[in-house]
PDB file of C-alpha atoms in Angstrom:
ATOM      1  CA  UNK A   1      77.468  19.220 178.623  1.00 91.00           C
ATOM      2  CA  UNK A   2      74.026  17.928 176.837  1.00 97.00           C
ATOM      3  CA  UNK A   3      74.600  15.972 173.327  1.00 98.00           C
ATOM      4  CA  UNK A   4      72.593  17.407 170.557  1.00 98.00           C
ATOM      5  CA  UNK A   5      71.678  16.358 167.008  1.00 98.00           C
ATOM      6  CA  UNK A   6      70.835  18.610 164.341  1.00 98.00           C
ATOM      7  CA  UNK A   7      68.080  17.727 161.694  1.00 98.00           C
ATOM      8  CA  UNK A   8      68.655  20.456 158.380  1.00 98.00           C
ATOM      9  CA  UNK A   9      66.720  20.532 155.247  1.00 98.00           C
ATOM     10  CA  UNK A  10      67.998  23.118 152.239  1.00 98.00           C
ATOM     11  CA  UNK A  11      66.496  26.336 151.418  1.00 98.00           C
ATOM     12  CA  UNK A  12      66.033  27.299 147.996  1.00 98.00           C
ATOM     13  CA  UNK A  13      68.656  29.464 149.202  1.00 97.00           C
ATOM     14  CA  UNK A  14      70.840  27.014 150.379  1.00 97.00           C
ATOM     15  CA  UNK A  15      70.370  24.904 147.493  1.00 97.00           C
ATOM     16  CA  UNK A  16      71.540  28.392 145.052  1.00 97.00           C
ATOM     17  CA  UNK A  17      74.897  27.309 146.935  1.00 97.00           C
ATOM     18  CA  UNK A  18      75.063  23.854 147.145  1.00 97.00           C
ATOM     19  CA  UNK A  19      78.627  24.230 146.134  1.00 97.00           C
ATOM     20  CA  UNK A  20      79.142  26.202 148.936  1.00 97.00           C
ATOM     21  CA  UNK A  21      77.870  23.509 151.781  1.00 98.00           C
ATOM     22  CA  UNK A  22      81.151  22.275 153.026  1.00 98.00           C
ATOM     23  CA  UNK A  23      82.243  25.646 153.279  1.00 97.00           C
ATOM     24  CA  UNK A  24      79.262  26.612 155.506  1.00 97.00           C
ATOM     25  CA  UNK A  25      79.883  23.958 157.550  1.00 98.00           C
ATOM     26  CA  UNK A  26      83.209  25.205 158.435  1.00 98.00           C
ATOM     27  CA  UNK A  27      81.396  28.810 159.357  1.00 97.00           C
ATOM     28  CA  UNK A  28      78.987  26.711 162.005  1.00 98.00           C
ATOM     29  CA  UNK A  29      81.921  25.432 163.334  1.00 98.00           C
ATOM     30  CA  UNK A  30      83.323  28.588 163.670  1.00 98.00           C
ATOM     31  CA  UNK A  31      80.183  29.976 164.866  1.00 97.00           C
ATOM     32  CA  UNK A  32      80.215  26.741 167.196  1.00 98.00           C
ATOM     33  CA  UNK A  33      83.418  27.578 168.714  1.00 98.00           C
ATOM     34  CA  UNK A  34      82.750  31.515 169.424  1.00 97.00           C
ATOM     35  CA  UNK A  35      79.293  30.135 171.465  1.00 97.00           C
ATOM     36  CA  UNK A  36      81.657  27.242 173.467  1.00 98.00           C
ATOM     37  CA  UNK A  37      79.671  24.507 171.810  1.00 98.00           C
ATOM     38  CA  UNK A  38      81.660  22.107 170.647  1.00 98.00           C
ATOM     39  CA  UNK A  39      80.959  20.263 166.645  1.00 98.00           C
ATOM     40  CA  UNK A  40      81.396  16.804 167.307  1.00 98.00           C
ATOM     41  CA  UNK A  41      80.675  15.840 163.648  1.00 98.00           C
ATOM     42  CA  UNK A  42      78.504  16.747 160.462  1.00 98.00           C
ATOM     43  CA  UNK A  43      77.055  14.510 157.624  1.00 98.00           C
ATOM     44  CA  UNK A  44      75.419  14.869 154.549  1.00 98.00           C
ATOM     45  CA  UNK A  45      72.739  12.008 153.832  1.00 98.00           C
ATOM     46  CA  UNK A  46      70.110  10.817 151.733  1.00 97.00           C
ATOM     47  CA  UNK A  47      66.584  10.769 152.828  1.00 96.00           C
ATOM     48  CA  UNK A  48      64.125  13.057 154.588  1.00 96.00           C
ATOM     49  CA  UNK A  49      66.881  15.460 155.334  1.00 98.00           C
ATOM     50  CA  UNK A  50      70.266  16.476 153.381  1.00 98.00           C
ATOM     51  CA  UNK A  51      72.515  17.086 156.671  1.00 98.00           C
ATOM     52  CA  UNK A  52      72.973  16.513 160.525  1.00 98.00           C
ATOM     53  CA  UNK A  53      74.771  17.542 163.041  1.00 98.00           C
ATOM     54  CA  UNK A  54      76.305  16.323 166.324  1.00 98.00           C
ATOM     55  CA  UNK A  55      77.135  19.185 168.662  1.00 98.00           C
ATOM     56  CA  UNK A  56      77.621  19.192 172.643  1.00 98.00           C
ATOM     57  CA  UNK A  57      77.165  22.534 175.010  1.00 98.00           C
ATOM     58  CA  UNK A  58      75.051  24.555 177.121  1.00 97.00           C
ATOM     59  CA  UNK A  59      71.451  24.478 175.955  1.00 97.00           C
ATOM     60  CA  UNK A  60      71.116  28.016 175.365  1.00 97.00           C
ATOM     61  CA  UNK A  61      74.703  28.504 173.746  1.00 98.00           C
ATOM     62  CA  UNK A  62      73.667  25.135 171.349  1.00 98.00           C
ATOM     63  CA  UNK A  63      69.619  27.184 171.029  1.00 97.00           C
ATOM     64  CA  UNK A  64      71.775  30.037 170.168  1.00 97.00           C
ATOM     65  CA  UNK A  65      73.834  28.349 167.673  1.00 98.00           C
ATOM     66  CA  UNK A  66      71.316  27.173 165.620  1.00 97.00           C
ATOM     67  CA  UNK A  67      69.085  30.254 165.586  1.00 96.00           C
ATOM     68  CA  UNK A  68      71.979  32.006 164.465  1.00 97.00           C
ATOM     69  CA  UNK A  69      72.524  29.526 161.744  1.00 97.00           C
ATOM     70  CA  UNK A  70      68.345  29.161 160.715  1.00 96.00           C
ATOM     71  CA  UNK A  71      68.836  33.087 160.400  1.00 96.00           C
ATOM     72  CA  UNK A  72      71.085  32.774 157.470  1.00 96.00           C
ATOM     73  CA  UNK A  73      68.584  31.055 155.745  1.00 97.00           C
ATOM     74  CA  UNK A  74      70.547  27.929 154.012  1.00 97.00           C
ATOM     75  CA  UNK A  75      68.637  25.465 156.079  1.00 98.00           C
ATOM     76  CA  UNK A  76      65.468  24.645 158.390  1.00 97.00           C
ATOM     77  CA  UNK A  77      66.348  22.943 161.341  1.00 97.00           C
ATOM     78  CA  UNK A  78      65.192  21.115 163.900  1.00 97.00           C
ATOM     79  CA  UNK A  79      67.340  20.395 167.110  1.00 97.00           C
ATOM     80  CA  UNK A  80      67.224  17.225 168.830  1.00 98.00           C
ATOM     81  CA  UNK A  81      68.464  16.447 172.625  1.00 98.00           C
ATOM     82  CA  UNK A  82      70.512  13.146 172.847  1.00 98.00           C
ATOM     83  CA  UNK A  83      71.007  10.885 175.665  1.00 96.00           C
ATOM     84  CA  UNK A  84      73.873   8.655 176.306  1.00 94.00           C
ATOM     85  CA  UNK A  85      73.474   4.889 177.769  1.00 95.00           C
ATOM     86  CA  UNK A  86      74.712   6.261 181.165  1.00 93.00           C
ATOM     87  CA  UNK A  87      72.129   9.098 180.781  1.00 93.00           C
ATOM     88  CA  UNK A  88      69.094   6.753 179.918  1.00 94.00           C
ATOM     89  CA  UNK A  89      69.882   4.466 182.706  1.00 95.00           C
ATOM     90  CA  UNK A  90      70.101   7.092 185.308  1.00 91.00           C
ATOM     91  CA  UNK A  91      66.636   8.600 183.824  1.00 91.00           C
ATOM     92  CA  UNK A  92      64.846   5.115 184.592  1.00 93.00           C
ATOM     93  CA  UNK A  93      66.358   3.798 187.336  1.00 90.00           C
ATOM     94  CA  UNK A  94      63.278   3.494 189.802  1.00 69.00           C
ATOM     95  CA  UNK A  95      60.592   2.352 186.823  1.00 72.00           C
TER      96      UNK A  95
END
């Protein structure tokens, strides 16, 4: 199964609810579960954006996932595909 990150960034929406963040994360990984793509782990940060997201699954159950979750408008989101070291080494074997 692929590794993928997701970048999120508050609505005005989802900032209405910012009390309600931890609970929505708990939905995605409900959501997560119900598409067989498994939440590896979540953070809130400082910076550029205000959460991310480590999932692992299909690419069009994890696509899925996170159209569903841009579609209830708390976040914009951009979704990321990770590579492990045993990944990236296979990938450039041969340069």
């Amino acid at each position: 199964m692929a590794i993928y990150i997701g970048l999120h960034s508050y609505t005005d929406k989802g900032l209405q609810g910012i009390d309600q963040t931890v609970e929505r994360s708990e939905r995605f990984k409900k959501m997560a579960l119900e598409r067989d793509v498994a939440v590896r782990d979540i953070y809130w940060i400082q910076g550029e954006y205000d959460v991310i997201s480590i999932v692992e699954g299909a690419e069009e159950a994890v696509t899925a996932l996170y159209l569903q979750l841009r579609k209830e408008g708390n976040v914009k989101s951009k979704l990321l595909r990770a590579f492990s070291p045993a990944e990236m080494t296979s990938m450039v074997m041969g340069f």
